[in-house]
PDB file of C-alpha atoms and ligand atoms in Angstrom:
ATOM      1  CA  MET A 113      10.565 -10.611  20.251  1.00 76.00           C
ATOM      2  CA  LYS A 114       8.763 -13.591  20.742  1.00 87.00           C
ATOM      3  CA  GLN A 115       5.989 -14.437  18.161  1.00 85.00           C
ATOM      4  CA  ARG A 116       2.637 -15.664  19.533  1.00 95.00           C
ATOM      5  CA  GLU A 117      -0.972 -16.211  18.189  1.00 98.00           C
ATOM      6  CA  LYS A 118      -2.137 -15.135  14.933  1.00 98.00           C
ATOM      7  CA  LEU A 119      -4.436 -12.134  15.215  1.00 98.00           C
ATOM      8  CA  TYR A 120      -5.577 -11.936  11.766  1.00 97.00           C
ATOM      9  CA  GLU A 121      -5.027 -13.517   8.471  1.00 97.00           C
ATOM     10  CA  GLY A 122      -5.704 -11.169   5.207  1.00 94.00           C
ATOM     11  CA  LYS A 123      -5.242 -11.907   1.736  1.00 94.00           C
ATOM     12  CA  ALA A 124      -1.426 -11.135   1.465  1.00 97.00           C
ATOM     13  CA  LYS A 125      -0.409 -10.818   4.996  1.00 98.00           C
ATOM     14  CA  ILE A 126      -0.614 -12.371   8.595  1.00 98.00           C
ATOM     15  CA  ILE A 127      -0.472 -10.590  11.813  1.00 98.00           C
ATOM     16  CA  TYR A 128       0.986 -12.241  14.805  1.00 98.00           C
ATOM     17  CA  ALA A 129       0.815 -10.958  18.418  1.00 98.00           C
ATOM     18  CA  THR A 130       4.245 -10.544  20.105  1.00 98.00           C
ATOM     19  CA  ASP A 131       5.051 -10.543  24.020  1.00 97.00           C
ATOM     20  CA  ASP A 132       4.458  -6.603  23.965  1.00 97.00           C
ATOM     21  CA  PRO A 133       1.106  -5.858  23.211  1.00 97.00           C
ATOM     22  CA  ASN A 134       1.924  -2.293  21.480  1.00 98.00           C
ATOM     23  CA  LEU A 135       3.971  -4.455  18.895  1.00 98.00           C
ATOM     24  CA  VAL A 136       2.728  -6.989  16.210  1.00 98.00           C
ATOM     25  CA  ILE A 137       4.591  -9.036  13.659  1.00 98.00           C
ATOM     26  CA  GLN A 138       3.361  -8.621   9.882  1.00 98.00           C
ATOM     27  CA  TYR A 139       4.101 -11.757   7.945  1.00 98.00           C
ATOM     28  CA  PHE A 140       4.111 -11.290   3.946  1.00 98.00           C
ATOM     29  CA  LYS A 141       2.598 -14.144   2.053  1.00 98.00           C
ATOM     30  CA  ASP A 142       2.981 -15.161  -1.773  1.00 98.00           C
ATOM     31  CA  ASP A 143      -0.652 -15.441  -2.171  1.00 98.00           C
ATOM     32  CA  ALA A 144      -2.317 -12.744  -4.780  1.00 97.00           C
ATOM     33  CA  THR A 145      -5.637 -12.039  -5.241  1.00 96.00           C
ATOM     34  CA  ALA A 146      -7.604  -9.434  -7.601  1.00 95.00           C
ATOM     35  CA  PHE A 147     -10.988  -8.354  -8.437  1.00 92.00           C
ATOM     36  CA  ASP A 148     -12.375  -9.103  -4.755  1.00 88.00           C
ATOM     37  CA  GLY A 149     -10.717 -12.557  -4.780  1.00 88.00           C
ATOM     38  CA  ILE A 150     -12.270 -13.887  -7.972  1.00 93.00           C
ATOM     39  CA  LYS A 151      -8.780 -14.230  -9.174  1.00 97.00           C
ATOM     40  CA  LYS A 152      -6.523 -16.221  -6.983  1.00 97.00           C
ATOM     41  CA  GLY A 153      -3.011 -17.218  -7.433  1.00 98.00           C
ATOM     42  CA  THR A 154       0.900 -17.125  -6.260  1.00 98.00           C
ATOM     43  CA  ILE A 155       3.366 -14.728  -7.141  1.00 98.00           C
ATOM     44  CA  VAL A 156       6.573 -16.660  -6.143  1.00 98.00           C
ATOM     45  CA  ASP A 157       8.813 -14.744  -3.659  1.00 98.00           C
ATOM     46  CA  LYS A 158       6.262 -11.726  -3.741  1.00 98.00           C
ATOM     47  CA  GLY A 159       6.197 -11.775   0.038  1.00 98.00           C
ATOM     48  CA  VAL A 160       9.874 -11.322   0.567  1.00 98.00           C
ATOM     49  CA  ILE A 161      10.025  -8.510  -2.225  1.00 98.00           C
ATOM     50  CA  ASN A 162       6.995  -6.452  -0.630  1.00 98.00           C
ATOM     51  CA  ASN A 163       8.715  -6.899   2.830  1.00 98.00           C
ATOM     52  CA  HIS A 164      11.851  -5.575   1.880  1.00 98.00           C
ATOM     53  CA  VAL A 165      10.263  -2.658  -0.554  1.00 98.00           C
ATOM     54  CA  SER A 166       8.036  -1.897   2.429  1.00 98.00           C
ATOM     55  CA  THR A 167      10.779  -1.595   4.742  1.00 98.00           C
ATOM     56  CA  LYS A 168      13.067   0.620   2.387  1.00 98.00           C
ATOM     57  CA  ILE A 169      10.020   2.778   1.661  1.00 98.00           C
ATOM     58  CA  PHE A 170       9.107   3.151   5.418  1.00 98.00           C
ATOM     59  CA  GLN A 171      12.656   3.963   6.564  1.00 98.00           C
ATOM     60  CA  TYR A 172      12.683   6.817   3.569  1.00 98.00           C
ATOM     61  CA  LEU A 173       9.395   8.144   4.872  1.00 98.00           C
ATOM     62  CA  GLU A 174      10.192   8.110   8.536  1.00 98.00           C
ATOM     63  CA  ASP A 175      13.528   9.945   7.662  1.00 98.00           C
ATOM     64  CA  LYS A 176      11.416  12.572   6.059  1.00 98.00           C
ATOM     65  CA  GLY A 177       9.150  13.114   8.905  1.00 98.00           C
ATOM     66  CA  VAL A 178       6.121  10.728   8.343  1.00 98.00           C
ATOM     67  CA  LYS A 179       4.975   8.773  11.081  1.00 98.00           C
ATOM     68  CA  THR A 180       4.533   5.018  10.361  1.00 98.00           C
ATOM     69  CA  HIS A 181       4.045   1.919  12.025  1.00 98.00           C
ATOM     70  CA  PHE A 182       7.393   0.343  10.971  1.00 98.00           C
ATOM     71  CA  VAL A 183       9.592  -0.637  13.764  1.00 98.00           C
ATOM     72  CA  GLU A 184      12.205  -3.172  12.123  1.00 98.00           C
ATOM     73  CA  LEU A 185      12.736  -5.925   9.478  1.00 98.00           C
ATOM     74  CA  LEU A 186      13.016  -9.139  11.251  1.00 98.00           C
ATOM     75  CA  SER A 187      13.454 -11.730   8.540  1.00 98.00           C
ATOM     76  CA  ASP A 188      12.803 -12.143   4.674  1.00 98.00           C
ATOM     77  CA  ARG A 189       9.141 -12.253   5.199  1.00 98.00           C
ATOM     78  CA  GLU A 190       8.589 -10.609   8.674  1.00 98.00           C
ATOM     79  CA  MET A 191       8.236  -6.895   9.941  1.00 98.00           C
ATOM     80  CA  LEU A 192       7.921  -5.821  13.458  1.00 98.00           C
ATOM     81  CA  VAL A 193       5.223  -2.888  13.421  1.00 98.00           C
ATOM     82  CA  LYS A 194       3.414  -1.025  16.109  1.00 98.00           C
ATOM     83  CA  ASN A 195      -0.175  -2.666  16.733  1.00 98.00           C
ATOM     84  CA  LEU A 196      -2.782  -0.301  14.900  1.00 98.00           C
ATOM     85  CA  GLU A 197      -6.439   0.347  15.361  1.00 98.00           C
ATOM     86  CA  ILE A 198      -7.130   0.322  11.727  1.00 97.00           C
ATOM     87  CA  ILE A 199      -9.332   3.445  10.306  1.00 98.00           C
ATOM     88  CA  PRO A 200     -11.282   1.560   7.827  1.00 98.00           C
ATOM     89  CA  VAL A 201     -10.596   4.287   5.014  1.00 98.00           C
ATOM     90  CA  GLU A 202      -8.523   3.734   2.099  1.00 98.00           C
ATOM     91  CA  VAL A 203      -6.874   6.860   0.918  1.00 99.00           C
ATOM     92  CA  VAL A 204      -5.970   6.727  -2.745  1.00 99.00           C
ATOM     93  CA  PHE A 205      -3.739   9.121  -4.923  1.00 99.00           C
ATOM     94  CA  ARG A 206      -3.598   9.341  -8.305  1.00 99.00           C
ATOM     95  CA  ASN A 207      -1.005  11.085 -10.520  1.00 99.00           C
ATOM     96  CA  VAL A 208      -1.866   9.514 -13.623  1.00 99.00           C
ATOM     97  CA  ALA A 209      -5.181   7.782 -14.870  1.00 99.00           C
ATOM     98  CA  ALA A 210      -5.462   4.252 -14.705  1.00 98.00           C
ATOM     99  CA  GLY A 211      -7.711   1.228 -13.049  1.00 98.00           C
ATOM    100  CA  SER A 212     -10.907   2.493 -11.485  1.00 98.00           C
ATOM    101  CA  LEU A 213     -10.650   5.899 -12.391  1.00 98.00           C
ATOM    102  CA  CYS A 214     -10.702   5.315 -16.045  1.00 98.00           C
ATOM    103  CA  LYS A 215     -13.381   2.826 -15.898  1.00 98.00           C
ATOM    104  CA  ARG A 216     -15.760   5.008 -13.782  1.00 98.00           C
ATOM    105  CA  LEU A 217     -15.084   8.424 -15.551  1.00 98.00           C
ATOM    106  CA  GLY A 218     -14.260   7.153 -19.001  1.00 98.00           C
ATOM    107  CA  ILE A 219     -10.920   8.725 -18.690  1.00 98.00           C
ATOM    108  CA  GLU A 220      -8.083   7.537 -21.122  1.00 98.00           C
ATOM    109  CA  GLU A 221      -5.420   5.595 -19.299  1.00 98.00           C
ATOM    110  CA  GLY A 222      -2.176   7.212 -19.145  1.00 98.00           C
ATOM    111  CA  LYS A 223      -3.497  10.839 -18.758  1.00 98.00           C
ATOM    112  CA  HIS A 224      -1.402  13.012 -16.417  1.00 98.00           C
ATOM    113  CA  LEU A 225      -3.500  14.233 -13.615  1.00 98.00           C
ATOM    114  CA  ASP A 226      -2.656  17.783 -12.382  1.00 98.00           C
ATOM    115  CA  PRO A 227      -3.541  18.459  -9.687  1.00 98.00           C
ATOM    116  CA  CYS A 228      -3.527  14.830  -8.575  1.00 98.00           C
ATOM    117  CA  ILE A 229      -6.695  13.204  -7.402  1.00 98.00           C
ATOM    118  CA  GLN A 230      -7.358  12.040  -4.033  1.00 98.00           C
ATOM    119  CA  GLU A 231     -10.117   9.521  -3.065  1.00 99.00           C
ATOM    120  CA  PHE A 232     -11.439   7.566   0.053  1.00 99.00           C
ATOM    121  CA  PHE A 233     -12.728   4.100  -0.263  1.00 98.00           C
ATOM    122  CA  TYR A 234     -14.667   2.196   2.595  1.00 98.00           C
ATOM    123  CA  LYS A 235     -12.605  -0.729   3.902  1.00 97.00           C
ATOM    124  CA  SER A 236     -14.933  -3.520   3.478  1.00 96.00           C
ATOM    125  CA  ASP A 237     -14.664  -6.766   1.725  1.00 92.00           C
ATOM    126  CA  PRO A 238     -18.252  -7.788   1.558  1.00 94.00           C
ATOM    127  CA  LEU A 239     -19.200  -4.317   0.369  1.00 96.00           C
ATOM    128  CA  HIS A 240     -16.257  -4.713  -2.315  1.00 94.00           C
ATOM    129  CA  ASP A 241     -14.599  -1.374  -0.734  1.00 96.00           C
ATOM    130  CA  PRO A 242     -16.972   1.445  -2.136  1.00 98.00           C
ATOM    131  CA  MET A 243     -15.858   4.964  -2.869  1.00 98.00           C
ATOM    132  CA  ILE A 244     -16.893   7.106  -0.039  1.00 98.00           C
ATOM    133  CA  ASN A 245     -16.539  11.088   0.746  1.00 98.00           C
ATOM    134  CA  GLU A 246     -15.402  12.845   3.687  1.00 98.00           C
ATOM    135  CA  SER A 247     -19.248  13.340   4.951  1.00 98.00           C
ATOM    136  CA  HIS A 248     -19.684   9.641   4.945  1.00 98.00           C
ATOM    137  CA  ILE A 249     -16.600   9.233   6.941  1.00 98.00           C
ATOM    138  CA  LYS A 250     -17.745  11.850   9.686  1.00 97.00           C
ATOM    139  CA  THR A 251     -21.225  10.719   9.688  1.00 98.00           C
ATOM    140  CA  PHE A 252     -20.426   6.849  10.259  1.00 98.00           C
ATOM    141  CA  GLU A 253     -17.834   7.824  12.571  1.00 98.00           C
ATOM    142  CA  TRP A 254     -15.128   5.774  10.617  1.00 98.00           C
ATOM    143  CA  ALA A 255     -12.793   8.656  11.417  1.00 98.00           C
ATOM    144  CA  THR A 256     -12.941  12.032  13.175  1.00 98.00           C
ATOM    145  CA  GLU A 257     -12.518  15.594  11.666  1.00 97.00           C
ATOM    146  CA  ALA A 258      -8.880  15.739  12.906  1.00 98.00           C
ATOM    147  CA  GLU A 259      -8.140  12.420  11.568  1.00 98.00           C
ATOM    148  CA  VAL A 260      -9.531  13.129   8.131  1.00 98.00           C
ATOM    149  CA  VAL A 261      -7.443  16.333   7.985  1.00 98.00           C
ATOM    150  CA  THR A 262      -4.268  14.064   8.991  1.00 98.00           C
ATOM    151  CA  LEU A 263      -5.185  11.303   6.252  1.00 98.00           C
ATOM    152  CA  LYS A 264      -5.449  14.119   3.739  1.00 98.00           C
ATOM    153  CA  SER A 265      -2.081  16.045   4.637  1.00 98.00           C
ATOM    154  CA  GLU A 266      -0.044  12.896   5.440  1.00 98.00           C
ATOM    155  CA  GLY A 267      -1.319  11.364   2.427  1.00 98.00           C
ATOM    156  CA  ALA A 268      -0.312  14.189   0.148  1.00 98.00           C
ATOM    157  CA  LYS A 269       3.219  14.646   1.597  1.00 98.00           C
ATOM    158  CA  VAL A 270       3.709  10.540   1.156  1.00 99.00           C
ATOM    159  CA  ASN A 271       2.633  11.086  -2.500  1.00 99.00           C
ATOM    160  CA  GLN A 272       5.162  13.941  -3.209  1.00 98.00           C
ATOM    161  CA  LEU A 273       7.638  12.014  -1.275  1.00 98.00           C
ATOM    162  CA  LEU A 274       7.043   8.642  -3.203  1.00 98.00           C
ATOM    163  CA  MET A 275       6.911  10.419  -6.376  1.00 98.00           C
ATOM    164  CA  GLU A 276      10.301  11.918  -5.963  1.00 98.00           C
ATOM    165  CA  PHE A 277      11.549   8.553  -4.613  1.00 98.00           C
ATOM    166  CA  PHE A 278      10.221   6.423  -7.504  1.00 98.00           C
ATOM    167  CA  LYS A 279      11.321   8.994 -10.206  1.00 98.00           C
ATOM    168  CA  ALA A 280      15.257   8.763  -9.024  1.00 98.00           C
ATOM    169  CA  ARG A 281      14.904   5.156  -9.347  1.00 98.00           C
ATOM    170  CA  GLY A 282      13.477   5.535 -13.283  1.00 98.00           C
ATOM    171  CA  ILE A 283       9.652   4.621 -12.069  1.00 98.00           C
ATOM    172  CA  ARG A 284       6.523   6.575 -12.459  1.00 98.00           C
ATOM    173  CA  LEU A 285       4.215   6.675  -9.587  1.00 99.00           C
ATOM    174  CA  VAL A 286       0.841   6.180 -11.133  1.00 99.00           C
ATOM    175  CA  ASP A 287      -1.405   5.649  -8.172  1.00 99.00           C
ATOM    176  CA  PHE A 288      -1.225   3.903  -4.741  1.00 99.00           C
ATOM    177  CA  LYS A 289      -3.512   3.243  -1.825  1.00 98.00           C
ATOM    178  CA  LEU A 290      -2.366   4.069   2.141  1.00 98.00           C
ATOM    179  CA  GLU A 291      -4.206   2.711   4.975  1.00 98.00           C
ATOM    180  CA  PHE A 292      -3.780   4.251   8.504  1.00 98.00           C
ATOM    181  CA  GLY A 293      -4.441   3.481  11.892  1.00 98.00           C
ATOM    182  CA  ARG A 294      -4.485   4.740  15.895  1.00 98.00           C
ATOM    183  CA  ASN A 295      -1.545   3.990  18.067  1.00 98.00           C
ATOM    184  CA  GLN A 296      -1.101   5.866  21.441  1.00 97.00           C
ATOM    185  CA  GLY A 297      -2.722   8.903  20.583  1.00 96.00           C
ATOM    186  CA  ASP A 298      -1.182   9.135  17.053  1.00 98.00           C
ATOM    187  CA  VAL A 299      -2.231   8.496  13.562  1.00 98.00           C
ATOM    188  CA  LEU A 300       0.325   6.279  11.938  1.00 98.00           C
ATOM    189  CA  LEU A 301       0.699   5.192   8.406  1.00 98.00           C
ATOM    190  CA  GLY A 302       0.189   1.155   8.120  1.00 98.00           C
ATOM    191  CA  ASP A 303      -0.010  -1.511   5.914  1.00 98.00           C
ATOM    192  CA  GLU A 304       2.622  -2.089   3.052  1.00 98.00           C
ATOM    193  CA  ILE A 305       3.917   0.254   0.483  1.00 98.00           C
ATOM    194  CA  SER A 306       4.701  -2.333  -2.411  1.00 98.00           C
ATOM    195  CA  PRO A 307       3.877  -3.310  -6.121  1.00 98.00           C
ATOM    196  CA  ASP A 308       0.890  -4.986  -4.683  1.00 98.00           C
ATOM    197  CA  GLY A 309      -0.742  -1.505  -3.553  1.00 98.00           C
ATOM    198  CA  CYS A 310       0.805   1.074  -6.291  1.00 98.00           C
ATOM    199  CA  ARG A 311       0.876   1.279  -9.901  1.00 98.00           C
ATOM    200  CA  LEU A 312       4.390   1.784 -10.987  1.00 98.00           C
ATOM    201  CA  TRP A 313       5.239   2.036 -14.525  1.00 98.00           C
ATOM    202  CA  ASP A 314       8.688   2.143 -16.415  1.00 98.00           C
ATOM    203  CA  TRP A 315       9.553   5.816 -16.620  1.00 98.00           C
ATOM    204  CA  GLU A 316      11.048   5.476 -20.141  1.00 98.00           C
ATOM    205  CA  THR A 317       8.688   2.711 -21.703  1.00 98.00           C
ATOM    206  CA  GLY A 318       5.798   2.855 -19.619  1.00 98.00           C
ATOM    207  CA  GLU A 319       5.945  -0.898 -18.910  1.00 98.00           C
ATOM    208  CA  LYS A 320       3.579  -1.852 -15.858  1.00 98.00           C
ATOM    209  CA  MET A 321       5.781  -3.016 -12.948  1.00 98.00           C
ATOM    210  CA  ASP A 322       3.029  -3.764 -10.649  1.00 98.00           C
ATOM    211  CA  LYS A 323       0.052  -6.075  -9.567  1.00 98.00           C
ATOM    212  CA  ASP A 324      -1.844  -5.019 -12.955  1.00 98.00           C
ATOM    213  CA  ARG A 325       0.695  -7.675 -14.535  1.00 98.00           C
ATOM    214  CA  PHE A 326      -1.135 -10.440 -12.369  1.00 98.00           C
ATOM    215  CA  ARG A 327      -4.477  -8.844 -12.333  1.00 98.00           C
ATOM    216  CA  PHE A 328      -4.661  -9.011 -16.113  1.00 97.00           C
ATOM    217  CA  SER A 329      -2.368 -11.959 -16.926  1.00 97.00           C
ATOM    218  CA  LEU A 330       0.406  -9.697 -18.738  1.00 98.00           C
ATOM    219  CA  GLY A 331       3.021 -12.338 -17.920  1.00 97.00           C
ATOM    220  CA  SER A 332       6.612 -11.509 -16.309  1.00 97.00           C
ATOM    221  CA  VAL A 333       5.030 -11.017 -12.839  1.00 98.00           C
ATOM    222  CA  GLU A 334       7.670 -12.229 -10.873  1.00 98.00           C
ATOM    223  CA  GLU A 335      10.341 -10.609 -12.928  1.00 98.00           C
ATOM    224  CA  LYS A 336       8.639  -7.172 -12.848  1.00 98.00           C
ATOM    225  CA  TYR A 337       8.269  -7.406  -9.074  1.00 98.00           C
ATOM    226  CA  GLN A 338      12.159  -8.373  -8.758  1.00 98.00           C
ATOM    227  CA  GLU A 339      12.886  -5.437 -10.881  1.00 98.00           C
ATOM    228  CA  VAL A 340      11.117  -3.064  -8.670  1.00 98.00           C
ATOM    229  CA  TYR A 341      12.732  -4.909  -5.718  1.00 98.00           C
ATOM    230  CA  ASN A 342      16.355  -4.286  -7.526  1.00 98.00           C
ATOM    231  CA  LEU A 343      15.769  -0.860  -8.242  1.00 98.00           C
ATOM    232  CA  VAL A 344      14.257   0.069  -4.817  1.00 98.00           C
ATOM    233  CA  CYS A 345      16.568  -2.016  -2.338  1.00 97.00           C
ATOM    234  CA  GLY A 346      19.818  -2.299  -4.924  1.00 92.00           C
ATOM    235  CA  GLU A 347      21.019  -5.399  -6.835  1.00 55.00           C
ATOM    236  CA  GLY A 348      20.878  -8.743  -4.848  1.00 42.00           C
ATOM    237  CA  LYS A 349      18.776  -9.886  -2.224  1.00 40.00           C
TER     238      LYS A 349
HETATM  239  P1  LIG B 549      -8.189   1.345  -8.360  1.00 55.19           P
HETATM  240  O1  LIG B 549      -9.150   2.074  -7.607  1.00 55.19           O
HETATM  241  O2  LIG B 549      -7.675   2.068  -9.674  1.00 55.19           O
HETATM  242  O3  LIG B 549      -8.386  -0.003  -8.379  1.00 55.19           O
HETATM  243  O4  LIG B 549      -6.770   1.184  -7.627  1.00 55.19           O
HETATM  244  C1  LIG B 549      -5.981   2.622  -7.057  1.00 55.19           C
HETATM  245  C2  LIG B 549      -4.781   2.117  -6.658  1.00 55.19           C
HETATM  246  O5  LIG B 549      -4.902   1.650  -5.272  1.00 55.19           O
HETATM  247  C3  LIG B 549      -3.885   0.839  -7.045  1.00 55.19           C
HETATM  248  O6  LIG B 549      -2.586   1.337  -7.084  1.00 55.19           O
HETATM  249  C4  LIG B 549      -4.232  -0.136  -6.519  1.00 55.19           C
HETATM  250  O7  LIG B 549      -3.145  -1.091  -6.528  1.00 55.19           O
HETATM  251  C5  LIG B 549      -4.610   0.420  -4.961  1.00 55.19           C
HETATM  252  N1  LIG B 549      -5.448  -0.395  -4.534  1.00 55.19           N
HETATM  253  C6  LIG B 549      -7.099   0.183  -4.069  1.00 55.19           C
HETATM  254  N2  LIG B 549      -7.658  -1.055  -3.457  1.00 55.19           N
HETATM  255  C7  LIG B 549      -6.655  -1.915  -3.113  1.00 55.19           C
HETATM  256  C8  LIG B 549      -6.729  -3.079  -2.435  1.00 55.19           C
HETATM  257  O8  LIG B 549      -7.900  -3.495  -1.680  1.00 55.19           O
HETATM  258  N3  LIG B 549      -5.811  -3.769  -2.110  1.00 55.19           N
HETATM  259  C9  LIG B 549      -4.575  -3.517  -2.849  1.00 55.19           C
HETATM  260  N4  LIG B 549      -3.362  -4.100  -2.522  1.00 55.19           N
HETATM  261  N5  LIG B 549      -4.352  -2.263  -3.516  1.00 55.19           N
HETATM  262  C10 LIG B 549      -5.558  -1.493  -3.539  1.00 55.19           C
END
């Protein structure tokens, strides 16, 4: 697979074209940002870890019947994926209260959420990803009614599957963000599934093992990402 021109560079990843218009390469960087890019830094080997962790999780989800953009792992930092027309909506699932939910509604961090909470955010850096609801999505035609049904149903299925996946590895899946896109008439799960976009707590101790360690300068950032890698992908890289 020949790598061609850079199509897009985001905060944590670069997308390159290939000689097949239906396929692109997702390159994982070590760059880390938080609070709308106000905090910037590097998490050493994050790109390698997130690429391998996402690969393992996409393969698991595909095995369980979830359609994703994943095609194959190309190298430590490169993943071959299907070219998506991104739906500009972030789908968040919350199983335990944390982050913006606590801030917005004054809920105590750590409260078990049953049933889980599902939220939509509009993917827009200049607007700081504002929270939206289904009627915004339909009126502004960010997705069709049928696509919204898919985002909710596939998202809920992914939440169930990921909760089981992480629980079996001693990790509590607190919350996470999904992105979807269109490809040849299908809606596919895109982006990455890694400690950058999921809150992951040690099942026993409650210790944070995700990007909140970077966001809030909690220390041991690389060590905790490595721990997630070891639990998800097995010992040794
Ligand atoms: P919150 O709304 O509490 O900030 O985030 C909820 C969950 O979605 C967290 O797991 C967080 O990591 C993830 N999330 C929300 N927005 C983004 C985003 O723009 N980038 C990344 N990497 N994760 C996000």
